[in-house]
């Protein structure tokens, strides 16, 4: 379930401002989604002009785009540390201490890359901010654990909904072969606590709450201006 309210101009401004942080020799985490895609395209242009970088993709989509624009790639399975990662979000709290990600079902690999990154740069537009967070939290689930995880989400006062595919009958299957529950918890007053609860459920591969991971947030607007906040 995507949050699609922002304009391309705002997304491009944020993505390109974050991409400008990448330096020669960096290993770069390549986020997923329409905002991170602007950063990947910009990095492709800079790589063509001589910037020496290696990318680590967070999804099929970001890998395909990186190949298309000429960003050399490392395999995530070979990478323990990333210099800088750039990624979008579906919702961001006012201080950017907590994000909801996974509208494109890429949050499991995104979280691995974010946790490996010395610097995690979030790219967003004003439409992504909410106080408190209220966006349904995507939870990637082992298929065999679906019923168990649904029960655990209800026990935590959430309402789980199996994400349906749009051009295929049946559910979305992630790049990792799992299912996604979009879990509506209403207003999320304590994201860190909810994140711990979800992480503790057997069968949850990863959830889309990212708490205390952002280093800097780049927020683009429709005029192409960018507000940069370092946490
Ligand atoms: O799974 C997808 C990711 O978490 C995206 O980063 C998130 O959905 C934001 O995407 P967009 O920039 O297209 O709003």
PDB file of C-alpha atoms and ligand atoms in Angstrom:
ATOM      1  CA  UNK A   1       0.000   0.000   0.000  1.00  0.00           C
ATOM      2  CA  UNK A   2       1.738   3.140  -1.220  1.00  0.00           C
ATOM      3  CA  UNK A   3       1.479   6.716  -0.039  1.00  0.00           C
ATOM      4  CA  UNK A   4       1.388   8.472  -3.402  1.00  0.00           C
ATOM      5  CA  UNK A   5       0.466  12.038  -2.451  1.00  0.00           C
ATOM      6  CA  UNK A   6       3.814  13.763  -3.134  1.00  0.00           C
ATOM      7  CA  UNK A   7       4.750  15.392  -6.430  1.00  0.00           C
ATOM      8  CA  UNK A   8       7.578  14.230  -8.662  1.00  0.00           C
ATOM      9  CA  UNK A   9       9.231  17.658  -8.377  1.00  0.00           C
ATOM     10  CA  UNK A  10       9.417  17.359  -4.599  1.00  0.00           C
ATOM     11  CA  UNK A  11      10.637  13.766  -4.755  1.00  0.00           C
ATOM     12  CA  UNK A  12      13.290  14.606  -7.328  1.00  0.00           C
ATOM     13  CA  UNK A  13      14.583  17.524  -5.284  1.00  0.00           C
ATOM     14  CA  UNK A  14      14.926  15.373  -2.168  1.00  0.00           C
ATOM     15  CA  UNK A  15      16.473  12.427  -4.014  1.00  0.00           C
ATOM     16  CA  UNK A  16      19.042  14.525  -5.833  1.00  0.00           C
ATOM     17  CA  UNK A  17      20.001  16.456  -2.687  1.00  0.00           C
ATOM     18  CA  UNK A  18      20.687  13.190  -0.869  1.00  0.00           C
ATOM     19  CA  UNK A  19      22.606  11.751  -3.817  1.00  0.00           C
ATOM     20  CA  UNK A  20      24.906  14.777  -3.662  1.00  0.00           C
ATOM     21  CA  UNK A  21      26.125  13.444  -0.289  1.00  0.00           C
ATOM     22  CA  UNK A  22      27.675  10.390  -1.952  1.00  0.00           C
ATOM     23  CA  UNK A  23      31.434  10.618  -2.379  1.00  0.00           C
ATOM     24  CA  UNK A  24      34.080   8.884  -4.477  1.00  0.00           C
ATOM     25  CA  UNK A  25      34.780   5.358  -3.215  1.00  0.00           C
ATOM     26  CA  UNK A  26      31.481   4.962  -1.344  1.00  0.00           C
ATOM     27  CA  UNK A  27      29.437   1.795  -1.069  1.00  0.00           C
ATOM     28  CA  UNK A  28      25.867   3.107  -1.397  1.00  0.00           C
ATOM     29  CA  UNK A  29      22.619   1.550  -0.248  1.00  0.00           C
ATOM     30  CA  UNK A  30      20.015   2.030  -2.982  1.00  0.00           C
ATOM     31  CA  UNK A  31      16.528   2.371  -1.541  1.00  0.00           C
ATOM     32  CA  UNK A  32      13.258   1.384  -3.146  1.00  0.00           C
ATOM     33  CA  UNK A  33      10.354   3.523  -4.338  1.00  0.00           C
ATOM     34  CA  UNK A  34       9.657   6.594  -6.413  1.00  0.00           C
ATOM     35  CA  UNK A  35      11.707   9.024  -4.283  1.00  0.00           C
ATOM     36  CA  UNK A  36      14.824   6.870  -3.923  1.00  0.00           C
ATOM     37  CA  UNK A  37      14.624   6.253  -7.690  1.00  0.00           C
ATOM     38  CA  UNK A  38      15.545   9.905  -8.286  1.00  0.00           C
ATOM     39  CA  UNK A  39      18.670   9.426  -6.188  1.00  0.00           C
ATOM     40  CA  UNK A  40      19.602   6.274  -8.128  1.00  0.00           C
ATOM     41  CA  UNK A  41      19.188   8.048 -11.471  1.00  0.00           C
ATOM     42  CA  UNK A  42      21.338  10.933 -10.262  1.00  0.00           C
ATOM     43  CA  UNK A  43      24.008   8.500  -9.067  1.00  0.00           C
ATOM     44  CA  UNK A  44      23.927   6.870 -12.506  1.00  0.00           C
ATOM     45  CA  UNK A  45      24.648  10.249 -14.103  1.00  0.00           C
ATOM     46  CA  UNK A  46      27.496  10.890 -11.686  1.00  0.00           C
ATOM     47  CA  UNK A  47      28.920   7.382 -12.199  1.00  0.00           C
ATOM     48  CA  UNK A  48      28.909   8.016 -15.959  1.00  0.00           C
ATOM     49  CA  UNK A  49      30.845  11.211 -15.277  1.00  0.00           C
ATOM     50  CA  UNK A  50      33.503   9.306 -13.323  1.00  0.00           C
ATOM     51  CA  UNK A  51      32.225   8.930  -9.740  1.00  0.00           C
ATOM     52  CA  UNK A  52      33.621   5.652  -8.383  1.00  0.00           C
ATOM     53  CA  UNK A  53      30.819   4.010  -6.361  1.00  0.00           C
ATOM     54  CA  UNK A  54      29.307   0.595  -5.790  1.00  0.00           C
ATOM     55  CA  UNK A  55      25.599   0.212  -5.079  1.00  0.00           C
ATOM     56  CA  UNK A  56      23.767  -2.293  -2.903  1.00  0.00           C
ATOM     57  CA  UNK A  57      20.159  -2.750  -4.045  1.00  0.00           C
ATOM     58  CA  UNK A  58      17.286  -3.176  -1.597  1.00  0.00           C
ATOM     59  CA  UNK A  59      14.847  -4.748  -4.068  1.00  0.00           C
ATOM     60  CA  UNK A  60      14.364  -6.147  -7.557  1.00  0.00           C
ATOM     61  CA  UNK A  61      13.159  -2.659  -8.553  1.00  0.00           C
ATOM     62  CA  UNK A  62      16.208  -0.767  -7.298  1.00  0.00           C
ATOM     63  CA  UNK A  63      18.593  -3.362  -8.772  1.00  0.00           C
ATOM     64  CA  UNK A  64      16.924  -3.102 -12.192  1.00  0.00           C
ATOM     65  CA  UNK A  65      17.041   0.689 -12.114  1.00  0.00           C
ATOM     66  CA  UNK A  66      20.690   0.735 -10.995  1.00  0.00           C
ATOM     67  CA  UNK A  67      21.588  -1.560 -13.894  1.00  0.00           C
ATOM     68  CA  UNK A  68      19.623   0.602 -16.323  1.00  0.00           C
ATOM     69  CA  UNK A  69      21.402   3.819 -15.292  1.00  0.00           C
ATOM     70  CA  UNK A  70      24.848   2.258 -14.888  1.00  0.00           C
ATOM     71  CA  UNK A  71      25.471   2.099 -11.142  1.00  0.00           C
ATOM     72  CA  UNK A  72      27.856  -0.846 -10.508  1.00  0.00           C
ATOM     73  CA  UNK A  73      26.400  -3.298  -7.988  1.00  0.00           C
ATOM     74  CA  UNK A  74      27.558  -5.449  -5.105  1.00  0.00           C
ATOM     75  CA  UNK A  75      25.422  -8.307  -3.810  1.00  0.00           C
ATOM     76  CA  UNK A  76      23.694  -7.583  -0.504  1.00  0.00           C
ATOM     77  CA  UNK A  77      24.716 -11.020   0.724  1.00  0.00           C
ATOM     78  CA  UNK A  78      28.394  -9.997   0.451  1.00  0.00           C
ATOM     79  CA  UNK A  79      28.076  -6.642   2.217  1.00  0.00           C
ATOM     80  CA  UNK A  80      28.462  -6.086   5.963  1.00  0.00           C
ATOM     81  CA  UNK A  81      28.936  -2.320   5.858  1.00  0.00           C
ATOM     82  CA  UNK A  82      27.606   0.489   3.696  1.00  0.00           C
ATOM     83  CA  UNK A  83      28.966   4.049   3.732  1.00  0.00           C
ATOM     84  CA  UNK A  84      25.686   5.780   3.000  1.00  0.00           C
ATOM     85  CA  UNK A  85      22.173   4.555   2.248  1.00  0.00           C
ATOM     86  CA  UNK A  86      19.395   6.623   0.669  1.00  0.00           C
ATOM     87  CA  UNK A  87      15.777   5.580   1.023  1.00  0.00           C
ATOM     88  CA  UNK A  88      12.238   6.909   1.051  1.00  0.00           C
ATOM     89  CA  UNK A  89       9.426   6.371   3.551  1.00  0.00           C
ATOM     90  CA  UNK A  90       5.659   6.033   3.531  1.00  0.00           C
ATOM     91  CA  UNK A  91       5.261   8.088   6.681  1.00  0.00           C
ATOM     92  CA  UNK A  92       7.657  10.061   8.879  1.00  0.00           C
ATOM     93  CA  UNK A  93       7.086  11.402  12.392  1.00  0.00           C
ATOM     94  CA  UNK A  94       7.824  15.116  12.961  1.00  0.00           C
ATOM     95  CA  UNK A  95      11.304  14.498  14.404  1.00  0.00           C
ATOM     96  CA  UNK A  96      12.027  11.680  11.925  1.00  0.00           C
ATOM     97  CA  UNK A  97      12.831   9.395  14.837  1.00  0.00           C
ATOM     98  CA  UNK A  98      10.387   6.865  13.452  1.00  0.00           C
ATOM     99  CA  UNK A  99       9.388   5.959   9.908  1.00  0.00           C
ATOM    100  CA  UNK A 100       6.885   3.585   8.380  1.00  0.00           C
ATOM    101  CA  UNK A 101       8.320   1.853   5.318  1.00  0.00           C
ATOM    102  CA  UNK A 102       7.362  -1.085   3.146  1.00  0.00           C
ATOM    103  CA  UNK A 103       4.610   0.337   0.956  1.00  0.00           C
ATOM    104  CA  UNK A 104       6.454  -1.407  -1.868  1.00  0.00           C
ATOM    105  CA  UNK A 105       7.064  -4.511   0.289  1.00  0.00           C
ATOM    106  CA  UNK A 106      10.826  -3.915   0.258  1.00  0.00           C
ATOM    107  CA  UNK A 107      11.266  -3.104   3.945  1.00  0.00           C
ATOM    108  CA  UNK A 108      13.076  -6.307   4.994  1.00  0.00           C
ATOM    109  CA  UNK A 109      16.081  -5.742   2.731  1.00  0.00           C
ATOM    110  CA  UNK A 110      15.797  -1.996   3.277  1.00  0.00           C
ATOM    111  CA  UNK A 111      16.199  -2.513   7.009  1.00  0.00           C
ATOM    112  CA  UNK A 112      19.218  -4.769   6.519  1.00  0.00           C
ATOM    113  CA  UNK A 113      20.862  -2.081   4.389  1.00  0.00           C
ATOM    114  CA  UNK A 114      19.867   0.742   6.763  1.00  0.00           C
ATOM    115  CA  UNK A 115      21.340  -1.140   9.708  1.00  0.00           C
ATOM    116  CA  UNK A 116      24.591  -1.683   7.788  1.00  0.00           C
ATOM    117  CA  UNK A 117      24.897   1.995   6.827  1.00  0.00           C
ATOM    118  CA  UNK A 118      27.159   4.509   8.549  1.00  0.00           C
ATOM    119  CA  UNK A 119      24.758   7.181   7.320  1.00  0.00           C
ATOM    120  CA  UNK A 120      21.065   6.567   6.592  1.00  0.00           C
ATOM    121  CA  UNK A 121      19.567   9.399   4.542  1.00  0.00           C
ATOM    122  CA  UNK A 122      15.787   9.634   4.268  1.00  0.00           C
ATOM    123  CA  UNK A 123      14.240  11.301   1.233  1.00  0.00           C
ATOM    124  CA  UNK A 124      10.662  12.555   1.477  1.00  0.00           C
ATOM    125  CA  UNK A 125       8.190  15.320   0.738  1.00  0.00           C
ATOM    126  CA  UNK A 126       5.868  17.165   3.110  1.00  0.00           C
ATOM    127  CA  UNK A 127       2.975  14.784   2.430  1.00  0.00           C
ATOM    128  CA  UNK A 128       4.849  12.025   4.265  1.00  0.00           C
ATOM    129  CA  UNK A 129       4.835  13.711   7.693  1.00  0.00           C
ATOM    130  CA  UNK A 130       2.303  12.744  10.366  1.00  0.00           C
ATOM    131  CA  UNK A 131       2.008  13.255  14.124  1.00  0.00           C
ATOM    132  CA  UNK A 132       1.513  10.646  15.395  1.00  0.00           C
ATOM    133  CA  UNK A 133       2.290   8.001  12.809  1.00  0.00           C
ATOM    134  CA  UNK A 134      -0.880   6.272  11.705  1.00  0.00           C
ATOM    135  CA  UNK A 135       0.066   4.485   8.501  1.00  0.00           C
ATOM    136  CA  UNK A 136      -0.659   0.736   8.461  1.00  0.00           C
ATOM    137  CA  UNK A 137       2.600  -1.023   9.303  1.00  0.00           C
ATOM    138  CA  UNK A 138       3.704  -3.536   6.641  1.00  0.00           C
ATOM    139  CA  UNK A 139       4.788  -6.817   8.221  1.00  0.00           C
ATOM    140  CA  UNK A 140       6.579  -9.401   6.073  1.00  0.00           C
ATOM    141  CA  UNK A 141       5.523 -12.865   7.196  1.00  0.00           C
ATOM    142  CA  UNK A 142       6.674 -16.406   6.505  1.00  0.00           C
ATOM    143  CA  UNK A 143       3.727 -17.926   4.615  1.00  0.00           C
ATOM    144  CA  UNK A 144       3.400 -20.788   7.095  1.00  0.00           C
ATOM    145  CA  UNK A 145       3.195 -18.326  10.005  1.00  0.00           C
ATOM    146  CA  UNK A 146       0.367 -16.208   8.563  1.00  0.00           C
ATOM    147  CA  UNK A 147      -2.391 -17.258  10.983  1.00  0.00           C
ATOM    148  CA  UNK A 148      -0.064 -17.053  13.995  1.00  0.00           C
ATOM    149  CA  UNK A 149       1.131 -13.556  13.093  1.00  0.00           C
ATOM    150  CA  UNK A 150      -2.414 -12.332  12.372  1.00  0.00           C
ATOM    151  CA  UNK A 151      -3.399 -13.409  15.872  1.00  0.00           C
ATOM    152  CA  UNK A 152      -0.367 -11.678  17.424  1.00  0.00           C
ATOM    153  CA  UNK A 153      -1.184  -8.443  15.566  1.00  0.00           C
ATOM    154  CA  UNK A 154      -4.783  -8.552  16.855  1.00  0.00           C
ATOM    155  CA  UNK A 155      -3.448  -9.202  20.370  1.00  0.00           C
ATOM    156  CA  UNK A 156      -1.419  -5.980  19.965  1.00  0.00           C
ATOM    157  CA  UNK A 157      -4.634  -4.103  19.032  1.00  0.00           C
ATOM    158  CA  UNK A 158      -3.858  -4.088  15.321  1.00  0.00           C
ATOM    159  CA  UNK A 159      -6.021  -4.975  12.355  1.00  0.00           C
ATOM    160  CA  UNK A 160      -4.028  -7.101   9.856  1.00  0.00           C
ATOM    161  CA  UNK A 161      -4.935  -7.209   6.176  1.00  0.00           C
ATOM    162  CA  UNK A 162      -3.179  -9.532   3.749  1.00  0.00           C
ATOM    163  CA  UNK A 163      -1.802  -7.384   0.931  1.00  0.00           C
ATOM    164  CA  UNK A 164      -3.412  -8.386  -2.355  1.00  0.00           C
ATOM    165  CA  UNK A 165      -1.581  -8.301  -5.664  1.00  0.00           C
ATOM    166  CA  UNK A 166      -2.939  -5.879  -8.249  1.00  0.00           C
ATOM    167  CA  UNK A 167      -2.270  -7.708 -11.491  1.00  0.00           C
ATOM    168  CA  UNK A 168      -2.292 -11.267 -10.178  1.00  0.00           C
ATOM    169  CA  UNK A 169      -4.972 -13.184  -8.311  1.00  0.00           C
ATOM    170  CA  UNK A 170      -4.018 -13.719  -4.690  1.00  0.00           C
ATOM    171  CA  UNK A 171      -1.528 -12.053  -2.382  1.00  0.00           C
ATOM    172  CA  UNK A 172       1.614 -10.003  -2.946  1.00  0.00           C
ATOM    173  CA  UNK A 173       4.681 -12.237  -2.674  1.00  0.00           C
ATOM    174  CA  UNK A 174       7.812 -10.324  -1.649  1.00  0.00           C
ATOM    175  CA  UNK A 175      11.234 -10.486  -3.311  1.00  0.00           C
ATOM    176  CA  UNK A 176      12.038 -12.938  -0.491  1.00  0.00           C
ATOM    177  CA  UNK A 177       9.079 -15.246  -1.198  1.00  0.00           C
ATOM    178  CA  UNK A 178       6.987 -14.146   1.779  1.00  0.00           C
ATOM    179  CA  UNK A 179       3.595 -12.497   2.369  1.00  0.00           C
ATOM    180  CA  UNK A 180       2.771  -9.018   3.660  1.00  0.00           C
ATOM    181  CA  UNK A 181       0.220  -8.025   6.285  1.00  0.00           C
ATOM    182  CA  UNK A 182      -0.677  -4.323   6.352  1.00  0.00           C
ATOM    183  CA  UNK A 183      -1.412  -3.821  10.044  1.00  0.00           C
ATOM    184  CA  UNK A 184      -3.562  -0.883  11.072  1.00  0.00           C
ATOM    185  CA  UNK A 185      -2.797   0.139  14.671  1.00  0.00           C
ATOM    186  CA  UNK A 186      -4.577   3.497  14.433  1.00  0.00           C
ATOM    187  CA  UNK A 187      -2.469   6.277  15.984  1.00  0.00           C
ATOM    188  CA  UNK A 188       0.964   4.867  16.839  1.00  0.00           C
ATOM    189  CA  UNK A 189       1.841   6.718  20.047  1.00  0.00           C
ATOM    190  CA  UNK A 190       4.830   4.523  20.983  1.00  0.00           C
ATOM    191  CA  UNK A 191       6.557   3.337  17.791  1.00  0.00           C
ATOM    192  CA  UNK A 192       9.637   1.925  19.537  1.00  0.00           C
ATOM    193  CA  UNK A 193       7.501  -0.247  21.783  1.00  0.00           C
ATOM    194  CA  UNK A 194       5.361  -1.455  18.875  1.00  0.00           C
ATOM    195  CA  UNK A 195       8.519  -2.193  16.879  1.00  0.00           C
ATOM    196  CA  UNK A 196       9.826  -4.395  19.694  1.00  0.00           C
ATOM    197  CA  UNK A 197       6.494  -6.195  19.984  1.00  0.00           C
ATOM    198  CA  UNK A 198       6.363  -6.995  16.269  1.00  0.00           C
ATOM    199  CA  UNK A 199      10.015  -8.075  16.159  1.00  0.00           C
ATOM    200  CA  UNK A 200       9.285 -10.545  18.941  1.00  0.00           C
ATOM    201  CA  UNK A 201       6.609 -12.472  17.036  1.00  0.00           C
ATOM    202  CA  UNK A 202       7.803 -15.783  15.586  1.00  0.00           C
ATOM    203  CA  UNK A 203       7.214 -15.846  11.853  1.00  0.00           C
ATOM    204  CA  UNK A 204       7.674 -12.094  11.372  1.00  0.00           C
ATOM    205  CA  UNK A 205      10.539 -11.726   8.918  1.00  0.00           C
ATOM    206  CA  UNK A 206      10.646  -7.926   9.305  1.00  0.00           C
ATOM    207  CA  UNK A 207       8.275  -5.051   9.893  1.00  0.00           C
ATOM    208  CA  UNK A 208       8.216  -1.574   8.413  1.00  0.00           C
ATOM    209  CA  UNK A 209       8.768   0.500  11.559  1.00  0.00           C
ATOM    210  CA  UNK A 210      12.260   2.052  11.400  1.00  0.00           C
ATOM    211  CA  UNK A 211      13.084   3.652  14.745  1.00  0.00           C
ATOM    212  CA  UNK A 212      16.179   5.784  15.455  1.00  0.00           C
ATOM    213  CA  UNK A 213      17.912   4.921  12.203  1.00  0.00           C
ATOM    214  CA  UNK A 214      17.777   8.169  10.195  1.00  0.00           C
ATOM    215  CA  UNK A 215      20.845  10.405  10.234  1.00  0.00           C
ATOM    216  CA  UNK A 216      19.572  13.139   7.921  1.00  0.00           C
ATOM    217  CA  UNK A 217      16.182  13.806   6.333  1.00  0.00           C
ATOM    218  CA  UNK A 218      15.878  15.637   3.009  1.00  0.00           C
ATOM    219  CA  UNK A 219      12.406  17.055   2.383  1.00  0.00           C
ATOM    220  CA  UNK A 220      11.703  18.367  -1.088  1.00  0.00           C
ATOM    221  CA  UNK A 221       8.941  20.779  -2.095  1.00  0.00           C
ATOM    222  CA  UNK A 222       7.120  21.500  -5.346  1.00  0.00           C
ATOM    223  CA  UNK A 223       9.474  24.394  -6.168  1.00  0.00           C
ATOM    224  CA  UNK A 224      12.460  22.078  -6.011  1.00  0.00           C
ATOM    225  CA  UNK A 225      13.715  23.456  -2.705  1.00  0.00           C
ATOM    226  CA  UNK A 226      14.980  21.073  -0.056  1.00  0.00           C
ATOM    227  CA  UNK A 227      14.971  21.306   3.729  1.00  0.00           C
ATOM    228  CA  UNK A 228      17.716  19.252   5.299  1.00  0.00           C
ATOM    229  CA  UNK A 229      17.509  18.157   8.935  1.00  0.00           C
ATOM    230  CA  UNK A 230      20.257  16.192  10.648  1.00  0.00           C
ATOM    231  CA  UNK A 231      19.154  14.263  13.712  1.00  0.00           C
TER     232      UNK A 231
HETATM  233  O1  LIG B   1       8.845  -0.784   0.253  1.00  0.00           O
HETATM  234  C1  LIG B   1       9.023   0.343  -0.166  1.00  0.00           C
HETATM  235  C2  LIG B   1       9.810   1.365   0.514  1.00  0.00           C
HETATM  236  O2  LIG B   1       9.823   1.294   1.903  1.00  0.00           O
HETATM  237  C3  LIG B   1       9.686   2.778   0.002  1.00  0.00           C
HETATM  238  O3  LIG B   1      10.825   3.437   0.424  1.00  0.00           O
HETATM  239  C4  LIG B   1       8.480   3.527   0.479  1.00  0.00           C
HETATM  240  O4  LIG B   1       7.310   2.820   0.088  1.00  0.00           O
HETATM  241  C5  LIG B   1       8.428   4.959  -0.078  1.00  0.00           C
HETATM  242  O5  LIG B   1       8.262   4.936  -1.452  1.00  0.00           O
HETATM  243  P1  LIG B   1       7.957   6.264  -2.287  1.00  0.00           P
HETATM  244  O6  LIG B   1       9.210   7.064  -2.295  1.00  0.00           O
HETATM  245  O7  LIG B   1       7.559   5.760  -3.649  1.00  0.00           O
HETATM  246  O8  LIG B   1       6.822   6.959  -1.614  1.00  0.00           O
END
